[in-house]
Amino acid sequence: ARMKDQYIGVLAMDVSGLGRINQRFGRQEGDNAIIAVAQMLSEAAGEGGLCCRLGNDEFVVARIIAENNNKEIYDIRYKLYRMLEDFNRRNKYQIKLSSGGKVERLNIQGDMERLVNVAVTLKNGNKKREQKMHFANRLSPEEQLQADIVGRLLDENRFNYHFQPIVSARDGSPIITFVMAVIILSAAPL
């Protein structure tokens, strides 16, 4: 079957509290936590799962799904959370994940990027809810307003990524390419 006739499941997640692990136990231990999550994720995704680290503490799993339901994505998440429980019992720090998943049929080439963005947005919404429950009544009104603005920027995926080549002024040949994340602000208030 052609790719456009398949359902694709995407699970986005990030490691909550990685900064605390780095501060308390050192950067090497933070790196070890990221490696541990990557290994558990790869095992949970199984054969046919494509696992990617988007950056810092954010990961994505994509796989072809037999039908239009989230069961396989939930199964991956369940396996991963069980492995995390075991890891957390055996280690001096706790790894926690926030996640969100989505399954859709892809019809055009740009659908995959959109599907990943939807899964990331769902993950960010879930993470925000978890943080609200944990930090309720700890923020001043000004801090809460700033947190709400940042949360909306993440939830509404108001970032555009641009690949910017750096070229030689002498002959125009490319030297390096880097990615810029640009916050897109609309006329609508945050």
XYZ file of C-alpha atoms in Angstrom:
190
model
C 0.000 0.000 0.000
C 1.123 3.511 -0.696
C 1.987 5.841 2.212
C -1.074 8.000 1.602
C -3.307 4.977 2.185
C -1.821 4.313 5.646
C -2.628 5.650 9.090
C 0.311 7.090 10.957
C 0.422 7.294 14.742
C 2.600 9.910 16.413
C 3.409 10.078 20.119
C 5.198 13.222 21.347
C 6.705 13.437 24.811
C 9.202 15.297 26.893
C 11.164 14.657 30.054
C 9.762 16.761 32.882
C 12.284 18.023 35.425
C 15.413 17.439 33.368
C 16.767 20.789 34.572
C 16.449 19.624 38.186
C 18.317 16.415 37.385
C 21.108 18.479 35.770
C 21.284 20.867 38.744
C 21.143 18.257 41.466
C 23.167 15.405 39.936
C 25.160 17.087 37.142
C 24.883 17.329 33.379
C 26.309 13.864 32.814
C 23.469 12.373 34.841
C 21.000 14.501 32.856
C 22.504 13.075 29.666
C 22.176 9.583 31.137
C 18.483 10.273 31.814
C 17.960 11.314 28.179
C 19.764 8.185 26.963
C 17.675 6.005 29.298
C 14.437 7.550 27.990
C 15.591 7.058 24.384
C 16.391 3.388 25.026
C 13.084 2.755 26.797
C 11.204 4.565 24.047
C 12.891 2.554 21.326
C 12.038 -0.673 23.138
C 8.423 0.393 23.771
C 7.943 1.460 20.125
C 9.098 -1.944 18.925
C 10.027 -2.966 15.426
C 8.670 -0.526 12.868
C 8.608 2.423 15.267
C 10.630 5.482 14.291
C 11.989 7.260 17.372
C 13.415 10.771 17.159
C 14.754 13.303 19.624
C 13.517 16.750 18.600
C 15.831 18.570 20.976
C 16.675 19.006 24.640
C 14.048 16.893 26.393
C 11.529 16.320 23.586
C 10.972 13.026 21.736
C 8.620 11.751 19.021
C 7.668 8.221 17.968
C 5.966 7.594 14.632
C 4.736 4.322 13.238
C 2.337 2.978 10.635
C -0.907 1.996 12.340
C -3.299 -0.682 11.053
C -6.470 1.325 11.622
C -7.690 4.727 12.700
C -7.538 4.366 16.470
C -5.119 5.341 19.206
C -4.766 1.869 20.723
C -1.249 1.224 19.390
C -0.101 4.670 20.490
C -1.595 4.095 23.958
C 0.096 0.686 24.077
C 3.482 2.293 23.375
C 2.851 4.902 26.073
C 1.726 2.211 28.547
C 4.861 0.092 27.918
C 7.059 3.183 28.285
C 5.411 4.245 31.561
C 5.830 0.715 32.968
C 9.547 0.811 32.091
C 9.791 4.262 33.707
C 8.225 2.946 36.915
C 10.879 0.229 37.056
C 13.657 2.724 36.245
C 12.440 5.158 38.918
C 12.406 2.415 41.591
C 16.052 1.593 40.843
C 17.536 5.106 40.542
C 18.325 8.120 42.719
C 16.069 10.458 40.734
C 12.668 10.241 39.123
C 12.045 10.617 35.401
C 8.577 11.858 34.512
C 7.164 12.266 31.021
C 4.420 14.394 29.541
C 2.947 13.009 26.344
C 0.330 13.438 23.656
C -0.558 11.282 20.678
C -2.549 11.398 17.464
C -3.401 8.992 14.626
C -4.370 10.188 11.158
C -4.348 9.131 7.523
C -1.756 11.008 5.515
C -2.901 12.305 2.147
C -0.288 14.853 1.155
C 3.372 15.313 1.921
C 2.907 18.159 4.430
C 0.514 16.082 6.542
C 3.336 14.396 8.477
C 4.729 17.707 9.720
C 1.226 18.811 10.690
C 0.567 15.505 12.475
C 3.779 15.852 14.506
C 2.791 19.433 15.386
C -0.652 18.245 16.560
C 0.922 15.552 18.767
C 3.391 18.093 20.209
C 0.535 20.526 20.887
C -1.445 17.786 22.671
C 1.631 16.881 24.715
C 2.160 20.528 25.671
C -1.465 20.837 26.750
C -1.170 17.717 28.911
C 2.070 18.990 30.412
C 0.502 22.354 31.175
C -2.394 20.691 32.994
C 0.037 18.557 35.014
C 2.074 21.625 35.940
C -1.026 23.603 36.914
C -2.046 20.880 39.317
C 1.462 20.765 40.801
C 2.144 24.496 41.037
C -1.336 25.789 41.901
C -1.187 28.684 44.360
C 2.616 29.019 44.056
C 2.677 31.764 41.409
C 2.031 35.451 41.859
C -0.639 36.953 39.554
C 2.111 38.414 37.325
C 3.931 35.079 37.136
C 0.664 33.293 36.362
C -0.025 35.733 33.515
C 3.445 35.077 32.054
C 2.969 31.317 32.461
C -0.401 31.519 30.694
C 1.124 33.466 27.775
C 3.986 30.985 27.366
C 1.530 28.083 27.629
C -0.664 29.530 24.906
C 2.365 30.082 22.654
C 3.232 26.401 23.069
C -0.331 25.061 22.896
C -1.157 27.054 19.775
C 2.184 26.076 18.229
C 3.013 29.666 17.354
C 6.535 28.778 16.334
C 7.752 28.656 12.757
C 11.028 26.944 12.066
C 13.208 28.429 9.344
C 16.314 26.848 7.925
C 18.779 29.669 7.437
C 21.930 29.091 5.402
C 25.012 31.109 6.266
C 26.851 31.866 3.041
C 30.244 33.184 2.152
C 30.220 36.903 1.302
C 32.981 36.215 -1.202
C 31.278 33.697 -3.483
C 27.840 32.916 -1.994
C 28.666 29.286 -1.220
C 26.920 27.785 1.811
C 28.994 27.567 4.962
C 26.463 26.168 7.454
C 22.710 25.884 7.960
C 20.998 26.457 11.278
C 17.403 26.377 12.453
C 15.687 29.444 13.845
C 12.519 29.120 15.888
C 10.460 32.242 15.394
C 7.413 33.027 17.484
C 4.587 34.086 15.214
C 2.554 36.790 16.893
C -0.758 37.614 15.320
C -2.944 40.646 15.767
C -5.051 38.610 18.178
C -4.061 39.166 21.814
C -2.443 36.335 23.698
